[in-house]
PDB file of C-alpha atoms in Angstrom:
ATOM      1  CA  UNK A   1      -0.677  25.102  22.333  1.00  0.00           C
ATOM      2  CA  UNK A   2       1.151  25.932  19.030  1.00  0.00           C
ATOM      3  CA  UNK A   3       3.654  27.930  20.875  1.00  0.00           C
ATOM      4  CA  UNK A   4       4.665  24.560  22.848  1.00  0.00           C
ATOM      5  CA  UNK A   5       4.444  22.474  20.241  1.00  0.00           C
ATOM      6  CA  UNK A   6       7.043  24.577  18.150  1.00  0.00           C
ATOM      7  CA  UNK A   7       9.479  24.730  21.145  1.00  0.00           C
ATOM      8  CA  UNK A   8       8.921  21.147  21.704  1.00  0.00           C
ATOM      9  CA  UNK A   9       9.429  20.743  17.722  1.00  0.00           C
ATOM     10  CA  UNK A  10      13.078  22.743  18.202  1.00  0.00           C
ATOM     11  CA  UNK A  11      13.767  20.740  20.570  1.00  0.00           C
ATOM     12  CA  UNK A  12      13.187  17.276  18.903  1.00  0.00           C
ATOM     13  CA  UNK A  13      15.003  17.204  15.514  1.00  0.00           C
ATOM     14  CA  UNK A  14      18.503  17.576  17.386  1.00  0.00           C
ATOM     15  CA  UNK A  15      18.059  14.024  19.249  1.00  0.00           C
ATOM     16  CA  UNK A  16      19.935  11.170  18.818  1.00  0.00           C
ATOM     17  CA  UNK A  17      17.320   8.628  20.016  1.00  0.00           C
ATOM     18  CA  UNK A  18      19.566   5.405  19.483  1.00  0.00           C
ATOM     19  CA  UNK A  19      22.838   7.270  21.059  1.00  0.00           C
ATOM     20  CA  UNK A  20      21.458   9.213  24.289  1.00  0.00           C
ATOM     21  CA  UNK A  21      18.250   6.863  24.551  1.00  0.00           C
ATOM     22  CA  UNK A  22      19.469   3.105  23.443  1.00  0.00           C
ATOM     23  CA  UNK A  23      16.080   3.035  21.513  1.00  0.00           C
ATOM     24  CA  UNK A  24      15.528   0.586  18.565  1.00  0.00           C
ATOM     25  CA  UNK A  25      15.326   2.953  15.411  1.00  0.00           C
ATOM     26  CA  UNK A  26      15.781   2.512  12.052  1.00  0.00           C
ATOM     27  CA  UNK A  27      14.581   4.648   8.821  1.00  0.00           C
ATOM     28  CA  UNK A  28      12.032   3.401   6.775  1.00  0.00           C
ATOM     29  CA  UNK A  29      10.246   5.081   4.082  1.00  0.00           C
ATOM     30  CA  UNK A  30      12.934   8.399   4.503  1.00  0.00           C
ATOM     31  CA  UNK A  31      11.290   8.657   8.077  1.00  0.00           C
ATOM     32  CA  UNK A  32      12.901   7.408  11.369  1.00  0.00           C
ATOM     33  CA  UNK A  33      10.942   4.680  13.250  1.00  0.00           C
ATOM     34  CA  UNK A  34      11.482   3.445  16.566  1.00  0.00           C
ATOM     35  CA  UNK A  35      10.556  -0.145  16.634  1.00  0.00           C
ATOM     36  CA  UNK A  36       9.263  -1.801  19.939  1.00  0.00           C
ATOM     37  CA  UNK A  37      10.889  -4.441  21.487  1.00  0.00           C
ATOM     38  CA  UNK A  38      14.803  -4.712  23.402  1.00  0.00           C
ATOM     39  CA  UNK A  39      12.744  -2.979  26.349  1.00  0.00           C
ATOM     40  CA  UNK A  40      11.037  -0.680  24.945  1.00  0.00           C
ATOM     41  CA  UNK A  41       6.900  -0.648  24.578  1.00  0.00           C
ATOM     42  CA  UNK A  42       4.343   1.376  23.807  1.00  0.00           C
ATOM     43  CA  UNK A  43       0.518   2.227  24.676  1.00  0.00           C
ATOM     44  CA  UNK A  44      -1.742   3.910  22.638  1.00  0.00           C
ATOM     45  CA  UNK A  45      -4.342   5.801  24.106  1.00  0.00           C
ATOM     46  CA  UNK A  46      -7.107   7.459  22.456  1.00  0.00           C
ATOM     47  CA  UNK A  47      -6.869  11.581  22.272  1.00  0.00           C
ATOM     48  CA  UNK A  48     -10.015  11.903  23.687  1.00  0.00           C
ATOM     49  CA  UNK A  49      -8.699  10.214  27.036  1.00  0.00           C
ATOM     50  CA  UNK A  50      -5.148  11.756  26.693  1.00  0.00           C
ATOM     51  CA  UNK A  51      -5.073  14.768  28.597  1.00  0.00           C
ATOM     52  CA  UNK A  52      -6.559  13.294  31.789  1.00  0.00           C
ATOM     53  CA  UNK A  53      -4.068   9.970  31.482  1.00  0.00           C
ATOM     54  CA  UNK A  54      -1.082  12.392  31.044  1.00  0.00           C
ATOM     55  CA  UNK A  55      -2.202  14.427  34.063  1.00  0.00           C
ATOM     56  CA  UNK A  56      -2.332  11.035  35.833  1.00  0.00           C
ATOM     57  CA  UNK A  57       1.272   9.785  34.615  1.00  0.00           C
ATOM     58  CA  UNK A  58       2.547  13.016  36.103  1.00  0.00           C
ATOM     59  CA  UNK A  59       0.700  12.887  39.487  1.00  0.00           C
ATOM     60  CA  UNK A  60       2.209   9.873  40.030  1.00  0.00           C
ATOM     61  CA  UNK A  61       5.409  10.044  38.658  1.00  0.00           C
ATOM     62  CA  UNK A  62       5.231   7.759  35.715  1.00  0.00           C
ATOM     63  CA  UNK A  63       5.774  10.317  33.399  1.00  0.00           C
ATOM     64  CA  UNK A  64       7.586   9.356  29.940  1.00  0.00           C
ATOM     65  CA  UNK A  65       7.619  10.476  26.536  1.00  0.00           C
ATOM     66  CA  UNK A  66       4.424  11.067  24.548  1.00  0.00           C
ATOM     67  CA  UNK A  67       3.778  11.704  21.285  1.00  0.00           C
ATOM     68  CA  UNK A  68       0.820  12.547  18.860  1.00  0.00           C
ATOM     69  CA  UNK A  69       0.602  10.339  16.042  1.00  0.00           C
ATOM     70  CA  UNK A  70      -2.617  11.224  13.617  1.00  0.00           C
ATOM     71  CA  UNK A  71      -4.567   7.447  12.138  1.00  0.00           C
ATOM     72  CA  UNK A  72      -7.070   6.596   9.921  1.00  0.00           C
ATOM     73  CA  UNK A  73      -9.122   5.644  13.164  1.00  0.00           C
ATOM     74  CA  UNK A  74      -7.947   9.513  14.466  1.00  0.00           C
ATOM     75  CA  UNK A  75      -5.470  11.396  16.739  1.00  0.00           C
ATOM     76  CA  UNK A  76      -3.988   8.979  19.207  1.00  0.00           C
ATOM     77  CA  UNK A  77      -1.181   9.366  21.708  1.00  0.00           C
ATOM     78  CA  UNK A  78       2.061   6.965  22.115  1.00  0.00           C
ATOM     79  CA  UNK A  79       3.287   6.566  25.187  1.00  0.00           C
ATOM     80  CA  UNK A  80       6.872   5.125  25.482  1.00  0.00           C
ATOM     81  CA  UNK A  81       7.080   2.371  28.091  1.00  0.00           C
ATOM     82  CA  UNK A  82       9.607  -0.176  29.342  1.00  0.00           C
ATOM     83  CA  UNK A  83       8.589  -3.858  29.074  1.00  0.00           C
ATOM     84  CA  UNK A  84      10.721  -5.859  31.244  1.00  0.00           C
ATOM     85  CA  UNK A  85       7.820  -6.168  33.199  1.00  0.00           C
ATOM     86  CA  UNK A  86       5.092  -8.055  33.325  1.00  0.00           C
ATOM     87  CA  UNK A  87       1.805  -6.494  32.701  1.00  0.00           C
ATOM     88  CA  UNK A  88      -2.071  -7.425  33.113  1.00  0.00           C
ATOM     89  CA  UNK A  89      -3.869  -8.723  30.451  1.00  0.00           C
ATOM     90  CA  UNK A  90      -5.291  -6.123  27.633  1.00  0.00           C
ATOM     91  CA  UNK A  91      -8.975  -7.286  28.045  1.00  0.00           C
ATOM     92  CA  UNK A  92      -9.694  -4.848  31.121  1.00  0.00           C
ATOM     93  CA  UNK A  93      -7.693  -2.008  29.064  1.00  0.00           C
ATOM     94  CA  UNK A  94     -10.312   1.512  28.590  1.00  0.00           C
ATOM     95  CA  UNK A  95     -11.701   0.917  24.747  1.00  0.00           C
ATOM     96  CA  UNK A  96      -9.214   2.385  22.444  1.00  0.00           C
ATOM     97  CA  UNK A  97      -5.904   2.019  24.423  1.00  0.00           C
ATOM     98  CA  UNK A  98      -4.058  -0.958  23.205  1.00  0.00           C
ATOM     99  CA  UNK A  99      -0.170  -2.303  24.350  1.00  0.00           C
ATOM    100  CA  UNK A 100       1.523  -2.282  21.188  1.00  0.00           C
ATOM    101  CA  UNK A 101       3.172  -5.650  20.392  1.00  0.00           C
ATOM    102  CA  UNK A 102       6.592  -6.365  19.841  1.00  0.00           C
ATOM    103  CA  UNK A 103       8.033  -4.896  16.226  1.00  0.00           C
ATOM    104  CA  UNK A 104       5.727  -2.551  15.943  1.00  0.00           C
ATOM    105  CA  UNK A 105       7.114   1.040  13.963  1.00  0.00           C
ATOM    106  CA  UNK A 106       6.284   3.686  15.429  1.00  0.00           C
ATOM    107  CA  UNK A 107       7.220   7.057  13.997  1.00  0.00           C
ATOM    108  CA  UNK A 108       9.393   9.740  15.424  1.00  0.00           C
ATOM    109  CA  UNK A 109       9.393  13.375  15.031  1.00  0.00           C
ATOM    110  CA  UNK A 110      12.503  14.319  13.010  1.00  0.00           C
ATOM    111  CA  UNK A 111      13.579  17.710  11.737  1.00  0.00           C
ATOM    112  CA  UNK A 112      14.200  16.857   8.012  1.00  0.00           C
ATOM    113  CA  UNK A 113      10.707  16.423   6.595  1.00  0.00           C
ATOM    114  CA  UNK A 114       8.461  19.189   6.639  1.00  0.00           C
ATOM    115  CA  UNK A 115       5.641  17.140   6.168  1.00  0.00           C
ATOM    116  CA  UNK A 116       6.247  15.548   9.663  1.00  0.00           C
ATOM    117  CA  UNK A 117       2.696  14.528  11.639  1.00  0.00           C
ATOM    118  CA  UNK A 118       3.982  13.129  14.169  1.00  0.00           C
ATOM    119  CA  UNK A 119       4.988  15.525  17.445  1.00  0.00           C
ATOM    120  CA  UNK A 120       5.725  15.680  20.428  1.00  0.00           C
ATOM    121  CA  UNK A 121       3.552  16.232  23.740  1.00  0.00           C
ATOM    122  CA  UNK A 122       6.489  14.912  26.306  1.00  0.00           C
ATOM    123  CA  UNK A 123       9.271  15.010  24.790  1.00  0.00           C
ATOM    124  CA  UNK A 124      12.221  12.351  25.650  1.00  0.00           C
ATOM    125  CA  UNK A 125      13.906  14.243  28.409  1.00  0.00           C
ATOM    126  CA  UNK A 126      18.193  13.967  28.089  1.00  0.00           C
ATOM    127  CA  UNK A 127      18.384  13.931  31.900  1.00  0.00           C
ATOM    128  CA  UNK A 128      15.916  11.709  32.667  1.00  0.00           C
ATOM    129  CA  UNK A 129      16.795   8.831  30.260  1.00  0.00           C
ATOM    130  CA  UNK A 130      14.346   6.243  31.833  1.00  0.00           C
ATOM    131  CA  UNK A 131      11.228   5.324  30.464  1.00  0.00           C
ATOM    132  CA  UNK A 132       7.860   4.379  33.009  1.00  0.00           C
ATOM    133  CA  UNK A 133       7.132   0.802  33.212  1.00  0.00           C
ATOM    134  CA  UNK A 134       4.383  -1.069  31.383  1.00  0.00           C
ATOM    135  CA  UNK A 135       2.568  -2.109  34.401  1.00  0.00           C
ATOM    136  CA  UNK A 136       2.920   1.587  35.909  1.00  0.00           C
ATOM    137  CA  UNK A 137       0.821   3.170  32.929  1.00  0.00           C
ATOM    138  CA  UNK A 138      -1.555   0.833  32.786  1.00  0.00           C
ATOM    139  CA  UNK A 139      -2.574   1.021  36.231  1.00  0.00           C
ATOM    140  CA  UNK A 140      -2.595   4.670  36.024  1.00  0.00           C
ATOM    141  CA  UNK A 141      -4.561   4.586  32.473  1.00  0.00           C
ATOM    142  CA  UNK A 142      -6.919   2.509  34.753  1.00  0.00           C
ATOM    143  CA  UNK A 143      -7.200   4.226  37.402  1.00  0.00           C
ATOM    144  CA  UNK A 144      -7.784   7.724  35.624  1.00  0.00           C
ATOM    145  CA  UNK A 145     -10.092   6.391  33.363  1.00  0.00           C
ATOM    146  CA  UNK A 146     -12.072   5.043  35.867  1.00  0.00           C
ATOM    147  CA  UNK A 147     -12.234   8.156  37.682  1.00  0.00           C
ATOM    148  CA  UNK A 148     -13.350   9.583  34.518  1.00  0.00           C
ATOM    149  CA  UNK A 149     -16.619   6.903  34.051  1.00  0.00           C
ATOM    150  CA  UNK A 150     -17.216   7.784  37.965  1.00  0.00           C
ATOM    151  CA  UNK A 151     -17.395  11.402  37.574  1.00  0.00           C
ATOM    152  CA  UNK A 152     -19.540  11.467  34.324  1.00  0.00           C
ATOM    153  CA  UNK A 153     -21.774   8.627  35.999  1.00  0.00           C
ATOM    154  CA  UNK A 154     -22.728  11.483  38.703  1.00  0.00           C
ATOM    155  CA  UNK A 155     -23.053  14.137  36.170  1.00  0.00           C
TER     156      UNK A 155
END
């Protein structure tokens, strides 16, 4: 896991988010922050429930960037959506995944501070400059995490 994470860290720092993406970013606080809203949304999802929700996003298709971002409520994972759709209200949302509202900052890996916690799981991908829609990783945050109650119901 280190191993990827470094190549995924090489990768990162050379990125020009606002040129090759169009993302909202701005530094703050000498760190560069991508701030929801023009489009662009994000999901947090709990790291407990992250693996199984990225497997899902990938199954179907609905696979954007990702990154690990550490709280004072512990590890969680952002995923980068597009919100010029509509989406489903938050209250049948798995506990711990929230749809981030609006002007919200959310960090971005960058190469120029060493002390950098945020990183990279799916990194933005220069060929593939779309990002999933809102209403597409919802249902599949649903829909895995259900599975997920199911199978440890039987257990």
């Amino acid at each position: 896991m280190q191993t990827e994470q470094n190549a995924v860290s090489a990768i990162a720092p050379r990125l020009d988010y606002r040129g090759l993406f169009g993302w909202p970013v701005s530094w703050h606080n000498g760190g560069l922050m991508l701030v929801t809203g023009s489009g662009v949304g994000a999901v947090t999802v709990p790291r407990a429930l992250s693996d199984q929700v990225l497997e899902s996003l990938a199954r179907q298709g609905c696979a954007g960037p990702a990154l690990s971002l550490p709280t004072k409520q512990g590890v969680v994972v952002i995923l980068l959506v597009e919100t010029d759709t509509l989406a489903s209200g938050e209250e049948s949302l798995p506990t711990g995944v929230r749809v981030l509202n609006a002007g919200a900052s959310i960090p971005l890996p960058e190469h120029r501070r060493a002390d950098e916690l945020a990183h990279w799981i799916v990194p933005p991908d220069t060929s593939q400059r779309w990002l999933p829609s809102l209403t597409a990783v919802l249902t599949c945050i649903r829909s895995s995490c259900r599975v997920r109650l199911e199978t440890s119901a039987h257990r």
